[in-house]
mmCIF file of C-alpha atoms in Angstrom:
data_model
loop_
_atom_site.group_PDB
_atom_site.id
_atom_site.type_symbol
_atom_site.label_atom_id
_atom_site.label_comp_id
_atom_site.label_asym_id
_atom_site.label_seq_id
_atom_site.Cartn_x
_atom_site.Cartn_y
_atom_site.Cartn_z
ATOM 1 C CA MET A 1 59.440 113.392 57.076
ATOM 2 C CA THR A 2 59.658 109.656 57.379
ATOM 3 C CA ARG A 3 63.228 108.351 56.825
ATOM 4 C CA PRO A 4 63.897 105.116 54.929
ATOM 5 C CA LEU A 5 64.394 102.106 57.188
ATOM 6 C CA SER A 6 67.958 101.659 55.870
ATOM 7 C CA VAL A 7 68.904 105.176 57.032
ATOM 8 C CA VAL A 8 67.438 104.553 60.493
ATOM 9 C CA LEU A 9 69.312 101.271 60.832
ATOM 10 C CA CYS A 10 72.601 102.866 59.760
ATOM 11 C CA ALA A 11 72.183 105.709 62.224
ATOM 12 C CA THR A 12 71.354 103.247 65.016
ATOM 13 C CA LEU A 13 74.396 101.142 64.249
ATOM 14 C CA LEU A 14 76.636 104.224 64.140
ATOM 15 C CA LEU A 15 75.408 105.412 67.546
ATOM 16 C CA ALA A 16 75.956 101.955 69.006
ATOM 17 C CA ALA A 17 79.471 101.873 67.647
ATOM 18 C CA CYS A 18 80.228 105.281 69.124
ATOM 19 C CA ALA A 19 78.867 104.212 72.511
ATOM 20 C CA ALA A 20 80.821 100.941 72.622
ATOM 21 C CA PRO A 21 83.648 100.896 75.189
ATOM 22 C CA ALA A 22 87.221 101.001 73.962
ATOM 23 C CA PRO A 23 89.034 97.677 73.963
ATOM 24 C CA GLU A 24 90.455 96.783 77.386
ATOM 25 C CA SER A 25 94.100 97.516 78.024
ATOM 26 C CA PRO A 26 96.468 94.535 78.355
ATOM 27 C CA LEU A 27 96.745 95.242 82.095
ATOM 28 C CA ALA A 28 92.960 95.285 82.523
ATOM 29 C CA GLN A 29 92.731 91.981 80.663
ATOM 30 C CA ARG A 30 95.415 90.382 82.842
ATOM 31 C CA ILE A 31 93.668 91.586 86.005
ATOM 32 C CA ALA A 32 90.320 90.287 84.742
ATOM 33 C CA ASN A 33 91.784 86.849 83.990
ATOM 34 C CA ALA A 34 93.722 86.558 87.260
ATOM 35 C CA THR A 35 92.474 85.120 90.535
ATOM 36 C CA PRO A 36 90.835 87.919 92.586
ATOM 37 C CA ALA A 37 93.215 89.731 94.916
ATOM 38 C CA ALA A 38 92.651 91.271 98.333
ATOM 39 C CA THR A 39 93.750 94.871 98.850
ATOM 40 C CA VAL A 40 95.932 96.591 101.437
ATOM 41 C CA THR A 41 97.342 100.104 101.685
ATOM 42 C CA ALA A 42 100.850 101.251 102.488
ATOM 43 C CA ARG A 43 101.591 102.889 105.827
ATOM 44 C CA GLY A 44 104.787 104.509 104.620
ATOM 45 C CA GLU A 45 107.050 105.119 101.646
ATOM 46 C CA THR A 46 110.640 106.060 101.011
ATOM 47 C CA ALA A 47 111.930 109.170 99.347
ATOM 48 C CA PRO A 48 112.272 108.692 95.578
ATOM 49 C CA VAL A 49 115.574 107.477 94.200
ATOM 50 C CA GLY A 50 117.799 110.055 92.580
ATOM 51 C CA THR A 51 117.441 108.860 88.976
ATOM 52 C CA PRO A 52 114.294 110.517 87.551
ATOM 53 C CA ASN A 53 112.210 109.538 84.525
ATOM 54 C CA ALA A 54 113.637 106.020 84.393
ATOM 55 C CA ASP A 55 113.145 102.468 85.587
ATOM 56 C CA ALA A 56 115.656 102.916 88.419
ATOM 57 C CA ALA A 57 114.528 101.727 91.866
ATOM 58 C CA ASP A 58 114.627 97.950 91.961
ATOM 59 C CA ASP A 59 115.145 95.910 95.124
ATOM 60 C CA PRO A 60 114.978 96.428 98.918
ATOM 61 C CA ALA A 61 116.539 94.632 101.895
ATOM 62 C CA ILE A 62 115.414 95.099 105.504
ATOM 63 C CA TRP A 63 117.527 95.273 108.666
ATOM 64 C CA ARG A 64 115.605 95.012 111.936
ATOM 65 C CA ASN A 65 116.979 96.736 115.018
ATOM 66 C CA ALA A 66 115.918 94.282 117.728
ATOM 67 C CA ALA A 67 116.974 96.652 120.517
ATOM 68 C CA ASP A 68 115.123 99.661 119.081
ATOM 69 C CA PRO A 69 112.699 98.538 116.329
ATOM 70 C CA GLY A 70 111.824 102.082 115.306
ATOM 71 C CA GLN A 71 115.450 102.580 114.258
ATOM 72 C CA SER A 72 115.395 99.730 111.752
ATOM 73 C CA LEU A 73 116.727 100.409 108.263
ATOM 74 C CA ILE A 74 115.958 99.632 104.623
ATOM 75 C CA VAL A 75 118.626 99.341 101.932
ATOM 76 C CA GLY A 76 117.372 99.920 98.395
ATOM 77 C CA THR A 77 118.962 99.925 94.960
ATOM 78 C CA ASP A 78 118.907 102.600 92.317
ATOM 79 C CA LYS A 79 120.107 100.255 89.599
ATOM 80 C CA LYS A 80 121.523 103.118 87.574
ATOM 81 C CA ALA A 81 123.402 104.807 90.417
ATOM 82 C CA GLY A 82 123.974 102.954 93.696
ATOM 83 C CA LEU A 83 122.589 102.076 97.114
ATOM 84 C CA TYR A 84 120.304 104.037 99.433
ATOM 85 C CA VAL A 85 119.717 103.572 103.146
ATOM 86 C CA TYR A 86 116.323 104.685 104.484
ATOM 87 C CA GLY A 87 114.812 104.958 107.934
ATOM 88 C CA LEU A 88 111.302 103.685 108.621
ATOM 89 C CA ASP A 89 110.154 107.287 108.207
ATOM 90 C CA GLY A 90 111.191 106.944 104.569
ATOM 91 C CA LYS A 91 113.876 109.604 104.769
ATOM 92 C CA THR A 92 117.225 108.994 103.114
ATOM 93 C CA ARG A 93 119.928 108.262 105.677
ATOM 94 C CA ASP A 94 122.743 107.480 103.248
ATOM 95 C CA PHE A 95 123.587 107.061 99.577
ATOM 96 C CA LEU A 96 126.627 105.245 98.243
ATOM 97 C CA ASP A 97 127.626 105.679 94.610
ATOM 98 C CA ALA A 98 128.104 102.032 93.634
ATOM 99 C CA GLY A 99 127.124 102.323 89.986
ATOM 100 C CA ARG A 100 124.823 99.742 88.412
ATOM 101 C CA VAL A 101 123.801 97.497 91.285
ATOM 102 C CA ASN A 102 120.569 95.648 90.598
ATOM 103 C CA ASN A 103 119.414 93.496 93.555
ATOM 104 C CA VAL A 104 120.427 93.593 97.219
ATOM 105 C CA ASP A 105 120.273 91.365 100.301
ATOM 106 C CA LEU A 106 121.748 91.482 103.803
ATOM 107 C CA ARG A 107 122.480 89.362 106.849
ATOM 108 C CA ASP A 108 123.245 90.471 110.405
ATOM 109 C CA GLY A 109 125.793 88.773 112.643
ATOM 110 C CA VAL A 110 128.225 87.886 109.871
ATOM 111 C CA GLY A 111 131.906 87.790 110.738
ATOM 112 C CA ILE A 112 133.604 90.618 108.820
ATOM 113 C CA ALA A 113 137.373 90.922 109.342
ATOM 114 C CA GLY A 114 137.090 89.411 112.803
ATOM 115 C CA GLN A 115 134.070 91.412 113.954
ATOM 116 C CA SER A 116 130.353 90.667 113.802
ATOM 117 C CA GLY A 117 128.522 93.018 111.481
ATOM 118 C CA ILE A 118 125.749 93.584 108.966
ATOM 119 C CA LEU A 119 126.815 92.289 105.550
ATOM 120 C CA VAL A 120 125.121 93.825 102.498
ATOM 121 C CA ALA A 121 125.523 92.161 99.085
ATOM 122 C CA ALA A 122 124.466 93.579 95.729
ATOM 123 C CA SER A 123 124.497 92.140 92.227
ATOM 124 C CA ASP A 124 126.942 94.344 90.301
ATOM 125 C CA ARG A 125 126.152 94.982 86.599
ATOM 126 C CA ASN A 126 128.855 97.533 85.873
ATOM 127 C CA ASP A 127 130.456 94.938 83.566
ATOM 128 C CA LEU A 128 127.671 93.158 81.681
ATOM 129 C CA ALA A 129 129.964 90.358 80.541
ATOM 130 C CA HIS A 130 131.496 89.583 83.925
ATOM 131 C CA ALA A 131 129.183 89.336 86.944
ATOM 132 C CA LYS A 132 130.422 90.699 90.237
ATOM 133 C CA LEU A 133 129.144 90.564 93.779
ATOM 134 C CA ALA A 134 129.612 93.918 95.512
ATOM 135 C CA LEU A 135 129.933 93.676 99.303
ATOM 136 C CA PHE A 136 129.339 96.362 101.915
ATOM 137 C CA ARG A 137 129.141 96.805 105.677
ATOM 138 C CA LEU A 138 126.122 98.609 107.136
ATOM 139 C CA ASP A 139 126.796 100.565 110.334
ATOM 140 C CA PRO A 140 123.546 100.498 112.350
ATOM 141 C CA ALA A 141 124.571 103.459 114.519
ATOM 142 C CA THR A 142 125.206 105.854 111.633
ATOM 143 C CA ALA A 143 123.092 104.129 108.922
ATOM 144 C CA LYS A 144 126.129 104.441 106.647
ATOM 145 C CA LEU A 145 127.374 101.929 104.094
ATOM 146 C CA SER A 146 131.049 101.275 103.502
ATOM 147 C CA ALA A 147 132.383 99.302 100.556
ATOM 148 C CA LEU A 148 134.288 96.114 101.386
ATOM 149 C CA GLY A 149 135.150 95.022 97.866
ATOM 150 C CA LYS A 150 133.920 92.845 95.008
ATOM 151 C CA VAL A 151 134.224 89.160 94.184
ATOM 152 C CA ASP A 152 133.792 87.365 90.882
ATOM 153 C CA ALA A 153 130.402 85.762 90.281
ATOM 154 C CA GLY A 154 130.799 84.199 86.835
ATOM 155 C CA ARG A 155 130.512 85.151 83.179
ATOM 156 C CA GLY A 156 127.347 87.018 82.247
ATOM 157 C CA GLU A 157 125.138 89.811 83.538
ATOM 158 C CA ALA A 158 124.548 89.862 87.305
ATOM 159 C CA TYR A 159 120.829 90.250 87.976
ATOM 160 C CA GLY A 160 119.504 88.833 91.249
ATOM 161 C CA VAL A 161 121.208 88.075 94.570
ATOM 162 C CA CYS A 162 120.286 86.452 97.867
ATOM 163 C CA LEU A 163 122.382 85.478 100.884
ATOM 164 C CA TYR A 164 122.382 82.189 102.781
ATOM 165 C CA ARG A 165 123.859 81.676 106.239
ATOM 166 C CA ALA A 166 124.605 78.003 106.785
ATOM 167 C CA ALA A 167 126.016 76.593 110.011
ATOM 168 C CA SER A 168 129.602 76.789 108.822
ATOM 169 C CA ALA A 169 129.643 79.345 105.999
ATOM 170 C CA THR A 170 127.957 82.321 104.333
ATOM 171 C CA TYR A 171 126.996 82.029 100.675
ATOM 172 C CA ALA A 172 125.606 84.308 98.009
ATOM 173 C CA PHE A 173 123.405 83.069 95.189
ATOM 174 C CA VAL A 174 124.021 85.315 92.188
ATOM 175 C CA VAL A 175 121.311 84.983 89.538
ATOM 176 C CA LEU A 176 122.546 85.816 86.037
ATOM 177 C CA LYS A 177 120.125 87.230 83.519
ATOM 178 C CA ASP A 178 120.112 84.044 81.408
ATOM 179 C CA GLY A 179 118.867 81.895 84.306
ATOM 180 C CA THR A 180 122.252 80.660 85.526
ATOM 181 C CA VAL A 181 122.575 80.729 89.332
ATOM 182 C CA ASN A 182 126.086 80.676 90.789
ATOM 183 C CA GLN A 183 126.515 79.803 94.455
ATOM 184 C CA VAL A 184 129.465 81.771 95.831
ATOM 185 C CA ALA A 185 131.150 80.841 99.137
ATOM 186 C CA LEU A 186 132.270 84.025 100.914
ATOM 187 C CA ASP A 187 135.436 84.435 102.945
ATOM 188 C CA MET A 188 135.135 87.593 105.038
ATOM 189 C CA SER A 189 137.984 86.834 107.424
ATOM 190 C CA ASP A 190 140.237 89.616 106.105
ATOM 191 C CA ALA A 191 139.714 93.257 105.246
ATOM 192 C CA THR A 192 139.488 92.252 101.573
ATOM 193 C CA PRO A 193 136.655 89.769 100.923
ATOM 194 C CA ARG A 194 137.177 86.689 98.764
ATOM 195 C CA GLY A 195 134.709 84.402 97.052
ATOM 196 C CA SER A 196 134.662 81.176 95.092
ATOM 197 C CA ILE A 197 131.909 79.606 93.002
ATOM 198 C CA VAL A 198 131.160 76.251 94.613
ATOM 199 C CA ARG A 199 128.458 75.124 92.194
ATOM 200 C CA THR A 200 126.217 76.312 89.374
ATOM 201 C CA LEU A 201 122.457 75.849 89.086
ATOM 202 C CA LYS A 202 120.424 76.493 85.939
ATOM 203 C CA LEU A 203 116.972 77.632 84.894
ATOM 204 C CA GLY A 204 115.880 77.750 81.276
ATOM 205 C CA SER A 205 115.289 81.469 80.763
ATOM 206 C CA GLN A 206 115.572 84.931 82.314
ATOM 207 C CA ALA A 207 115.444 84.918 86.105
ATOM 208 C CA GLU A 208 116.095 87.470 88.826
ATOM 209 C CA GLY A 209 114.385 87.472 92.226
ATOM 210 C CA CYS A 210 115.527 84.992 94.851
ATOM 211 C CA ALA A 211 115.435 84.372 98.601
ATOM 212 C CA VAL A 212 116.869 81.674 100.867
ATOM 213 C CA ASP A 213 115.229 80.197 103.957
ATOM 214 C CA ASP A 214 118.186 79.833 106.339
ATOM 215 C CA ARG A 215 116.165 77.499 108.605
ATOM 216 C CA THR A 216 115.553 74.836 105.988
ATOM 217 C CA GLY A 217 118.383 75.460 103.524
ATOM 218 C CA MET A 218 116.004 76.027 100.621
ATOM 219 C CA ALA A 219 116.485 78.664 97.921
ATOM 220 C CA TYR A 220 113.553 80.092 95.947
ATOM 221 C CA VAL A 221 114.155 81.650 92.514
ATOM 222 C CA ALA A 222 111.679 83.345 90.162
ATOM 223 C CA GLU A 223 112.023 82.526 86.463
ATOM 224 C CA GLU A 224 110.178 85.482 85.030
ATOM 225 C CA ASP A 225 108.016 83.917 82.315
ATOM 226 C CA VAL A 226 107.813 80.435 83.831
ATOM 227 C CA GLY A 227 107.225 80.542 87.585
ATOM 228 C CA LEU A 228 108.746 79.996 91.009
ATOM 229 C CA TRP A 229 111.366 77.281 91.636
ATOM 230 C CA ARG A 230 112.968 75.775 94.720
ATOM 231 C CA PHE A 231 116.585 74.587 94.978
ATOM 232 C CA ASP A 232 118.450 72.861 97.764
ATOM 233 C CA ALA A 233 120.687 75.692 99.006
ATOM 234 C CA ARG A 234 123.290 73.416 100.586
ATOM 235 C CA ALA A 235 126.580 73.439 98.699
ATOM 236 C CA GLY A 236 126.479 69.649 98.419
ATOM 237 C CA GLY A 237 122.746 69.426 97.738
ATOM 238 C CA SER A 238 120.880 68.486 94.578
ATOM 239 C CA ALA A 239 121.142 70.928 91.686
ATOM 240 C CA THR A 240 117.753 69.863 90.286
ATOM 241 C CA PRO A 241 115.020 72.496 90.730
ATOM 242 C CA ALA A 242 111.452 71.761 91.818
ATOM 243 C CA ARG A 243 108.728 74.038 90.499
ATOM 244 C CA ILE A 244 106.571 75.551 93.235
ATOM 245 C CA ALA A 245 104.187 77.560 91.080
ATOM 246 C CA ALA A 246 103.654 78.241 87.389
ATOM 247 C CA ALA A 247 103.224 81.703 85.915
ATOM 248 C CA ASP A 248 99.818 80.591 84.679
ATOM 249 C CA GLY A 249 98.120 83.977 84.367
ATOM 250 C CA ARG A 250 95.795 83.090 87.230
ATOM 251 C CA ASN A 251 97.555 82.999 90.613
ATOM 252 C CA LEU A 252 100.908 84.182 89.273
ATOM 253 C CA VAL A 253 100.979 86.505 86.274
ATOM 254 C CA MET A 254 104.286 86.892 84.466
ATOM 255 C CA ASP A 255 106.637 88.539 84.952
ATOM 256 C CA ALA A 256 107.396 86.753 88.227
ATOM 257 C CA GLU A 257 109.872 89.073 89.916
ATOM 258 C CA GLY A 258 110.840 89.672 93.568
ATOM 259 C CA VAL A 259 110.821 86.863 96.157
ATOM 260 C CA ALA A 260 110.613 87.100 99.964
ATOM 261 C CA ILE A 261 110.094 84.683 102.847
ATOM 262 C CA ALA A 262 107.969 84.922 106.002
ATOM 263 C CA PRO A 263 109.395 82.234 108.325
ATOM 264 C CA MET A 264 107.181 80.870 111.111
ATOM 265 C CA GLY A 265 108.262 78.239 113.611
ATOM 266 C CA GLU A 266 110.863 75.722 112.551
ATOM 267 C CA LYS A 267 109.711 75.072 108.994
ATOM 268 C CA ASP A 268 106.398 76.819 108.351
ATOM 269 C CA GLY A 269 105.563 80.235 106.914
ATOM 270 C CA TYR A 270 105.111 81.680 103.452
ATOM 271 C CA VAL A 271 107.078 82.563 100.346
ATOM 272 C CA LEU A 272 105.863 85.679 98.531
ATOM 273 C CA VAL A 273 106.387 86.525 94.858
ATOM 274 C CA SER A 274 105.807 89.729 92.922
ATOM 275 C CA SER A 275 103.204 89.031 90.222
ATOM 276 C CA GLN A 276 104.358 91.992 88.166
ATOM 277 C CA GLY A 277 102.052 91.339 85.226
ATOM 278 C CA ASP A 278 98.927 92.325 87.167
ATOM 279 C CA ASN A 279 100.412 94.514 89.933
ATOM 280 C CA ALA A 280 99.885 91.894 92.638
ATOM 281 C CA TYR A 281 101.770 89.708 95.141
ATOM 282 C CA VAL A 282 101.195 86.010 95.717
ATOM 283 C CA ALA A 283 101.729 83.964 98.890
ATOM 284 C CA TYR A 284 102.447 80.216 98.958
ATOM 285 C CA ARG A 285 102.742 78.041 102.061
ATOM 286 C CA LEU A 286 106.242 76.776 102.744
ATOM 287 C CA SER A 287 104.934 73.577 104.325
ATOM 288 C CA ASP A 288 103.380 72.146 101.160
ATOM 289 C CA HIS A 289 103.791 74.980 98.592
ATOM 290 C CA SER A 290 100.046 75.364 98.261
ATOM 291 C CA TYR A 291 98.516 78.668 97.175
ATOM 292 C CA ALA A 292 97.630 80.879 100.153
ATOM 293 C CA GLY A 293 96.326 84.064 98.561
ATOM 294 C CA ARG A 294 97.171 87.176 96.598
ATOM 295 C CA PHE A 295 96.938 90.899 97.286
ATOM 296 C CA ARG A 296 97.572 94.339 95.830
ATOM 297 C CA VAL A 297 98.879 97.513 97.436
ATOM 298 C CA VAL A 298 96.356 100.153 96.367
ATOM 299 C CA ASP A 299 96.090 103.911 96.754
ATOM 300 C CA GLY A 300 95.262 105.203 100.218
ATOM 301 C CA ALA A 301 96.744 108.032 102.236
ATOM 302 C CA ILE A 302 99.917 106.908 100.467
ATOM 303 C CA GLY A 303 99.980 105.751 96.858
ATOM 304 C CA GLY A 304 99.946 102.080 95.959
ATOM 305 C CA SER A 305 102.578 100.059 94.140
ATOM 306 C CA GLU A 306 102.625 98.925 90.523
ATOM 307 C CA GLU A 307 104.924 96.899 88.260
ATOM 308 C CA THR A 308 106.959 95.793 91.264
ATOM 309 C CA ASP A 309 110.404 94.344 90.749
ATOM 310 C CA GLY A 310 111.984 93.616 94.133
ATOM 311 C CA ILE A 311 110.301 92.902 97.474
ATOM 312 C CA ASP A 312 111.471 92.059 100.969
ATOM 313 C CA LEU A 313 109.716 90.915 104.120
ATOM 314 C CA MET A 314 110.780 90.517 107.715
ATOM 315 C CA LEU A 315 108.629 89.458 110.644
ATOM 316 C CA GLY A 316 108.959 90.889 114.154
ATOM 317 C CA ASP A 317 108.385 94.197 115.892
ATOM 318 C CA PHE A 318 109.190 97.269 113.811
ATOM 319 C CA GLY A 319 107.459 99.767 116.085
ATOM 320 C CA PRO A 320 103.835 100.936 116.367
ATOM 321 C CA ASP A 321 103.186 101.205 112.626
ATOM 322 C CA TYR A 322 104.546 97.728 111.837
ATOM 323 C CA PRO A 323 104.170 95.693 115.049
ATOM 324 C CA GLY A 324 104.079 92.251 113.406
ATOM 325 C CA GLY A 325 106.496 92.725 110.539
ATOM 326 C CA LEU A 326 107.368 94.838 107.534
ATOM 327 C CA PHE A 327 106.794 94.219 103.804
ATOM 328 C CA VAL A 328 108.621 96.515 101.357
ATOM 329 C CA ALA A 329 107.848 96.680 97.629
ATOM 330 C CA GLN A 330 109.451 98.646 94.822
ATOM 331 C CA ASP A 331 106.929 100.944 93.136
ATOM 332 C CA GLY A 332 107.369 101.227 89.391
ATOM 333 C CA HIS A 333 104.932 104.176 89.078
ATOM 334 C CA ASN A 334 105.354 106.730 91.843
ATOM 335 C CA ALA A 335 103.020 109.447 90.524
ATOM 336 C CA THR A 336 105.104 112.237 88.967
ATOM 337 C CA ALA A 337 108.187 111.554 91.091
ATOM 338 C CA ALA A 338 111.011 109.071 90.567
ATOM 339 C CA GLN A 339 110.402 105.479 91.626
ATOM 340 C CA ASN A 340 110.504 104.560 95.309
ATOM 341 C CA PHE A 341 109.609 101.817 97.811
ATOM 342 C CA LYS A 342 106.298 101.330 99.633
ATOM 343 C CA LEU A 343 106.100 100.075 103.253
ATOM 344 C CA VAL A 344 103.222 97.781 104.271
ATOM 345 C CA ALA A 345 102.409 96.268 107.674
ATOM 346 C CA TRP A 346 102.575 92.476 107.633
ATOM 347 C CA ASP A 347 99.572 92.456 109.996
ATOM 348 C CA ASP A 348 97.475 94.137 107.277
ATOM 349 C CA ILE A 349 98.449 91.443 104.767
ATOM 350 C CA VAL A 350 97.691 88.671 107.256
ATOM 351 C CA ARG A 351 94.211 90.091 107.901
ATOM 352 C CA ALA A 352 93.473 90.672 104.221
ATOM 353 C CA LEU A 353 94.387 87.095 103.251
ATOM 354 C CA GLY A 354 93.305 85.327 106.442
ATOM 355 C CA LEU A 355 96.794 83.864 106.926
ATOM 356 C CA ALA A 356 97.974 81.984 109.964
ATOM 357 C CA ARG A 357 100.144 84.009 112.338
#
């Protein structure tokens, strides 16, 4: 029996509607709009943090053992519980119950109570109204952390932290959640550390990730919904920020999160930023702040990384798996396990982006 044309048209339209793809997810739309990214895979990963079913792992810091690169260490935060120390095999070497510590950084060769040591600093959020800087010593022989004490870091919620070793002093930049950045001069001469805020910098909205280039005295801070900024890190320097890159949805997709530096020569190298909004990482040249490329850490023998908060990067020999340097990224979706950190060879990133060595 011949059907009326109106029935045929309705049936055709219904079938077409059923066959139409579902609207793209917000993540798929952000990826589609962003500049294309190269891909790399992780060569290692850490054990998951101890806080399950939560946004818990946050920020890593790398210590390189120059005498025995394979024995290098990674310090990572569980921002609901404390600090972990991992070996390059990803196994947990230590855990210190430090409460709500959000970001972490470290410097080797710092004078601590008259002896040279590895200083670890974490932004302490145990009191949301009063920021603290929690300080620790890392023992490279035992991979153990010991608490040194806390110093005041201003009024507000401590969020990000990065250390700066100048010629005559060691400083910590403590980034408060509202975009305030307090520069704290550290006095580690006694068993009990002391600190004083020497100046205050300001961004307009929520900020967190930061890193300082000790060679040039420049501090880089990510304002999450706005972009990447540069400050003069010197205590007497200008407090006016210069914007390096905008979170424009193309090269850098908000939220802009972790920041890390790859120093090369006297002034050259790259600054890397976590482009959390599209699960990518962006590299900018330090020489002129031009865009150098972007990449993602995708699934391979080891899972990739997504929704990354903190990152760290250190160049140099880390053994046969990471001969040119090590990049560590927090993974916000670690399959069915708790969050962890992924380990990527810097050489793989260099090849993927065609960067200068």
